[in-house]
XYZ file of C-alpha atoms in Angstrom:
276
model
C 69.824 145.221 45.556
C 73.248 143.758 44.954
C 72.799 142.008 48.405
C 69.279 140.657 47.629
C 70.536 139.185 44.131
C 73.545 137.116 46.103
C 70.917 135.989 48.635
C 68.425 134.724 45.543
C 71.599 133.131 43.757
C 72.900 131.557 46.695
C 68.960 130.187 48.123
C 68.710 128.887 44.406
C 72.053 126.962 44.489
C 70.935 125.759 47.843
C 67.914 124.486 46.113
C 69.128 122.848 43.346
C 72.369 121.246 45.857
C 69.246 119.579 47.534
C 67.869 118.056 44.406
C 71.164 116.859 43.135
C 72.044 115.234 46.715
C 68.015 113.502 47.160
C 67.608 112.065 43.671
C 69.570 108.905 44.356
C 67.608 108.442 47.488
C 63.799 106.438 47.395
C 63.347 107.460 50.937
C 59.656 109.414 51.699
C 60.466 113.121 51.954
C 59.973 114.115 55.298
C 56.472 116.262 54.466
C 55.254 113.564 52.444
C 53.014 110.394 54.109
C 54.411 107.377 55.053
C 53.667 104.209 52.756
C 50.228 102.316 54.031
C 51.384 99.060 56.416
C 50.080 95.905 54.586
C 48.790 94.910 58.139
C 49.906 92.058 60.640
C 51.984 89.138 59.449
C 51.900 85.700 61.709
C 54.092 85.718 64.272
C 55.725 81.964 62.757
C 56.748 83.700 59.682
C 58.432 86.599 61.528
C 59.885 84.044 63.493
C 60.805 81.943 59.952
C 62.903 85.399 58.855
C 64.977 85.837 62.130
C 65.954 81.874 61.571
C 66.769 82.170 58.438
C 68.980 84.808 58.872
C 70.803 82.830 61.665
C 71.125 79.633 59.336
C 73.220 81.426 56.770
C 75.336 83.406 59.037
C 75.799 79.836 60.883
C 76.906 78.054 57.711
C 78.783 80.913 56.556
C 76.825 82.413 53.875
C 76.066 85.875 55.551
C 78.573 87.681 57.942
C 78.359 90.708 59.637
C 76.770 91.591 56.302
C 74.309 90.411 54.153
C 70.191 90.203 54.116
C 67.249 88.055 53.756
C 63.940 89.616 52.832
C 60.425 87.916 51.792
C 57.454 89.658 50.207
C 54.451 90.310 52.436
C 51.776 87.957 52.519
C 49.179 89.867 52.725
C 50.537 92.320 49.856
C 52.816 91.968 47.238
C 53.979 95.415 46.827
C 55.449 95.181 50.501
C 58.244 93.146 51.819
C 59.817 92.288 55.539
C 63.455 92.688 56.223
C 65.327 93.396 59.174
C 66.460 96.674 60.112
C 70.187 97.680 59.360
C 71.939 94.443 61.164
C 74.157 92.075 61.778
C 72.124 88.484 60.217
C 72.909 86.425 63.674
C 71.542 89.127 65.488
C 68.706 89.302 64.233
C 64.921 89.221 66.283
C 61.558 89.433 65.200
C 61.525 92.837 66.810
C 63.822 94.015 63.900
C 61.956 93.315 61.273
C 60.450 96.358 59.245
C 58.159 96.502 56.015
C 58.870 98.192 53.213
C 57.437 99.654 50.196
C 58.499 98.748 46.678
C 60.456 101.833 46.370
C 62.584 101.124 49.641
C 60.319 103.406 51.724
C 60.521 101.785 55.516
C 56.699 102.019 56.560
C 57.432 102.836 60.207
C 61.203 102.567 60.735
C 60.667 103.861 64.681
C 64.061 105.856 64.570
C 65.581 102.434 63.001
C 68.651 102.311 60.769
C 67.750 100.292 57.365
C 69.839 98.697 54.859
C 71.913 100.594 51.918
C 71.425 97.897 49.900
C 67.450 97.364 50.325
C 66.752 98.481 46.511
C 68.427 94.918 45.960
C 65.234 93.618 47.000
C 62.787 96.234 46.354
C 63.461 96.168 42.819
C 63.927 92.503 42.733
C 60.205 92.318 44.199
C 59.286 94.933 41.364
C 60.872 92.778 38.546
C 59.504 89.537 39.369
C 56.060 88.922 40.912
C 57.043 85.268 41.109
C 59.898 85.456 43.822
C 58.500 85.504 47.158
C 62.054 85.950 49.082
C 65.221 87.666 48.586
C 68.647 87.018 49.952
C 72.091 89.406 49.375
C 75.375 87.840 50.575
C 79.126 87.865 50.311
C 79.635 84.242 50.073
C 83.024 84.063 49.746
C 83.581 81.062 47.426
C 81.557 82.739 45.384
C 83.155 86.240 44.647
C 86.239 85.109 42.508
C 83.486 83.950 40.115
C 82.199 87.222 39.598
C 85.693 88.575 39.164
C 87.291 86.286 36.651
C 86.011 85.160 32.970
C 85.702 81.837 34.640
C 81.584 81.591 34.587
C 79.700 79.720 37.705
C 78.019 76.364 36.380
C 76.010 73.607 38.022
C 78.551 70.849 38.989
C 75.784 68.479 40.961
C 72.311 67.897 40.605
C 71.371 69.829 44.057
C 72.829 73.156 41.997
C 70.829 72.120 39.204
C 69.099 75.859 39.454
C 72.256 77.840 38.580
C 71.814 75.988 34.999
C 73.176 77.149 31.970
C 75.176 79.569 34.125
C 75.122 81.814 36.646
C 74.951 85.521 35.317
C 77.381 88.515 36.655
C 76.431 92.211 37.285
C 78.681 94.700 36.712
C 78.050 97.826 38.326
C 80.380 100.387 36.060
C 78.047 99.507 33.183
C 74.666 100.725 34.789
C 76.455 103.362 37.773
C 80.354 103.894 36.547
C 82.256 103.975 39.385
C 80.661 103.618 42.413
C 81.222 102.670 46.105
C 80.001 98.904 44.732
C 76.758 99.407 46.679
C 73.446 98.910 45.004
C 72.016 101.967 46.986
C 69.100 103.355 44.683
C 66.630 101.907 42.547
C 68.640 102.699 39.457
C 71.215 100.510 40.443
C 68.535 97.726 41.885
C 66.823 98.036 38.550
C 69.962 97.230 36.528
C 70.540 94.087 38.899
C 67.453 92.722 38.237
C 67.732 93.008 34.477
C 71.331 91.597 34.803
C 69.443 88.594 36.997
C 66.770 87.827 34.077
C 64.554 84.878 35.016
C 67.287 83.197 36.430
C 67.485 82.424 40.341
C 71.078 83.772 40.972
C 72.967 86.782 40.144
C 77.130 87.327 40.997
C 78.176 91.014 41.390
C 81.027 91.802 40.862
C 83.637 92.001 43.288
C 80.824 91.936 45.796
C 78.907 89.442 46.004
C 75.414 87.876 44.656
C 71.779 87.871 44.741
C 69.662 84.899 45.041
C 65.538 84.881 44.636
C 62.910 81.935 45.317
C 59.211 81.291 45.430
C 59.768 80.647 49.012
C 62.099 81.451 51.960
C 62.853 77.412 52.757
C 64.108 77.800 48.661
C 65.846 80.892 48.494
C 67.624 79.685 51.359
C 68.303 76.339 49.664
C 69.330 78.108 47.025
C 72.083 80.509 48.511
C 73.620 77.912 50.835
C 74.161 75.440 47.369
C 75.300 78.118 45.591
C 78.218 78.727 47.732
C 79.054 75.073 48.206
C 78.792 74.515 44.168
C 81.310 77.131 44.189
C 83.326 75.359 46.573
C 83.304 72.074 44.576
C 84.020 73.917 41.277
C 86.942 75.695 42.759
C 87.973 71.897 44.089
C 87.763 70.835 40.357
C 89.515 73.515 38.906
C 92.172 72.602 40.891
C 92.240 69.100 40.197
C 92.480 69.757 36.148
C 91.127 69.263 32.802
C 87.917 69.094 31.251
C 84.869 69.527 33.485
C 81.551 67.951 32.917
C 79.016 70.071 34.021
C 75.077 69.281 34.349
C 72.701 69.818 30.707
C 70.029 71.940 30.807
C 68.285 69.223 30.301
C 69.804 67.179 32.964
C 69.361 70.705 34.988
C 65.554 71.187 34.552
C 64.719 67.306 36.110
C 66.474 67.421 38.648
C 65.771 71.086 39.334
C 61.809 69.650 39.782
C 62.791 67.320 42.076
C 64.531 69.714 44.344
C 61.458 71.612 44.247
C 59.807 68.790 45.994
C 62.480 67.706 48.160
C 64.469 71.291 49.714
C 62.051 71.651 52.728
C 64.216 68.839 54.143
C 67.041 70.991 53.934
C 65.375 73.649 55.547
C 63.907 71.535 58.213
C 66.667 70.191 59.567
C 68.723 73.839 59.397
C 65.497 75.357 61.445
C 65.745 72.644 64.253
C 69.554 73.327 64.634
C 68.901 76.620 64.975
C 66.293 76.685 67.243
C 68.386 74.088 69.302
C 71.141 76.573 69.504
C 68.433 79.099 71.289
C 67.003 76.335 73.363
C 63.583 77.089 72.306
């Protein structure tokens, strides 16, 4: 009997061990189904992803780490990213969907991303961003490290207006690895992000959102030079003058109009590089 009561003690330790250890995880249990496919996406906007990838890790913006995501567009509680990757390796052939919980739909034995509940709760939080980008831009970390906040210093950062806002992990997680690697921790990011387009973590790196993967793109490649030119001033001394609000939200319209020719021209560099 004695035996039988160590072996029910021990089997219900074992049980609640595997509770404990699953509950940060959104992954499908293994006897559960795997989330629905949203169906096929064009083969252009595949193609769109892998390039956009390659134009940040180009310019800098991405390394060996980072990721760009967009929301299906045939549903908007799925969303394409590549599998667990470096950014200027990326094909269409690596590109999984996801659920909104971080749920791969068919990951084919394929490594995904830590950090996916960046986007998946991003997705969740705001129906209005259509693409998703995580980086470790690295003009842009000592802003989310010092009191110093991030503030529009041209008109083409006009979207980081008033200022850009800064996650701190210890506050939603306590001390953590730094990684956003559940949905708790996603969840928190996108509360710390608002309505805003850009969100600093700190000591890691940011988040950046758009109704469009030309824009979010836009966005994270002027974030890191604004940081750039604010460092630059800074340096130089006294008093900056950065852009209103109101100065922020006109010019902010116009870029709305006018950032596909940013894009375009990044796109055709690219695909020059891969003589295509």
């Amino acid at each position: 009997m004695k035996s039988l009561h160590l072996l029910q003690t021990l089997f219900g330790s074992w049980l609640a061990l595997g509770c404990l250890v699953g509950s940060g995880s959104a992954q499908t249990p293994a006897n559960s189904p795997a989330p629905a496919s949203a169906g096929p996406v064009e083969p252009a906007l595949l193609e769109d992803l892998a390039i956009a990838n390659h134009v940040l890790a180009s310019h800098g913006v991405l390394d060996a780490f980072g990721h760009v995501s967009i929301r299906h567009p045939g549903n908007p509680e799925r969303f394409l990213m590549s599998r667990s990757l470096a950014p200027a390796l990326v094909t269409t052939a690596d590109i999984l969907e996801y659920d909104l919980d971080g749920n791969a739909v068919d990951p084919k034995g394929r490594t995904s991303f830590l950090e996916r509940f960046i986007h998946s709760e991003l997705y969740k939080a705001r129906p209005d961003v259509k693409a998703v980008i995580h980086a470790h831009s690295p003009s842009v970390i000592p802003f989310g490290t010092t009191q110093v906040p991030m503030q529009p210093m041209f008109h083409i950062s006009a979207f980081l207006s008033p200022k850009v806002p800064v996650f701190e992990i210890r506050n939603a997680g306590g001390m953590t690895d730094m990684l956003v690697s559940n949905g708790q921790l996603g969840k928190a990011l996108a509360e710390a992000l608002g309505k805003g387009a850009v969100v600093l973590m700190r000591g890691h790196g940011m988040a950046v959102v758009g109704s469009s993967l030309p824009l979010v793109v836009f966005r994270a490649m002027y974030t890191e030079v604004n940081a750039r030119l604010q460092v630059q001033a800074i340096e130089i001394g006294g008093p900056i003058t950065f852009l209103t609000p109101e100065e922020s939200a006109k010019a902010d319209k116009v870029i709305d109009q006018t950032h596909s020719r940013a894009w375009d021209l990044w796109k055709r560099e690219e695909t020059a590089k891969s003589g295509k």
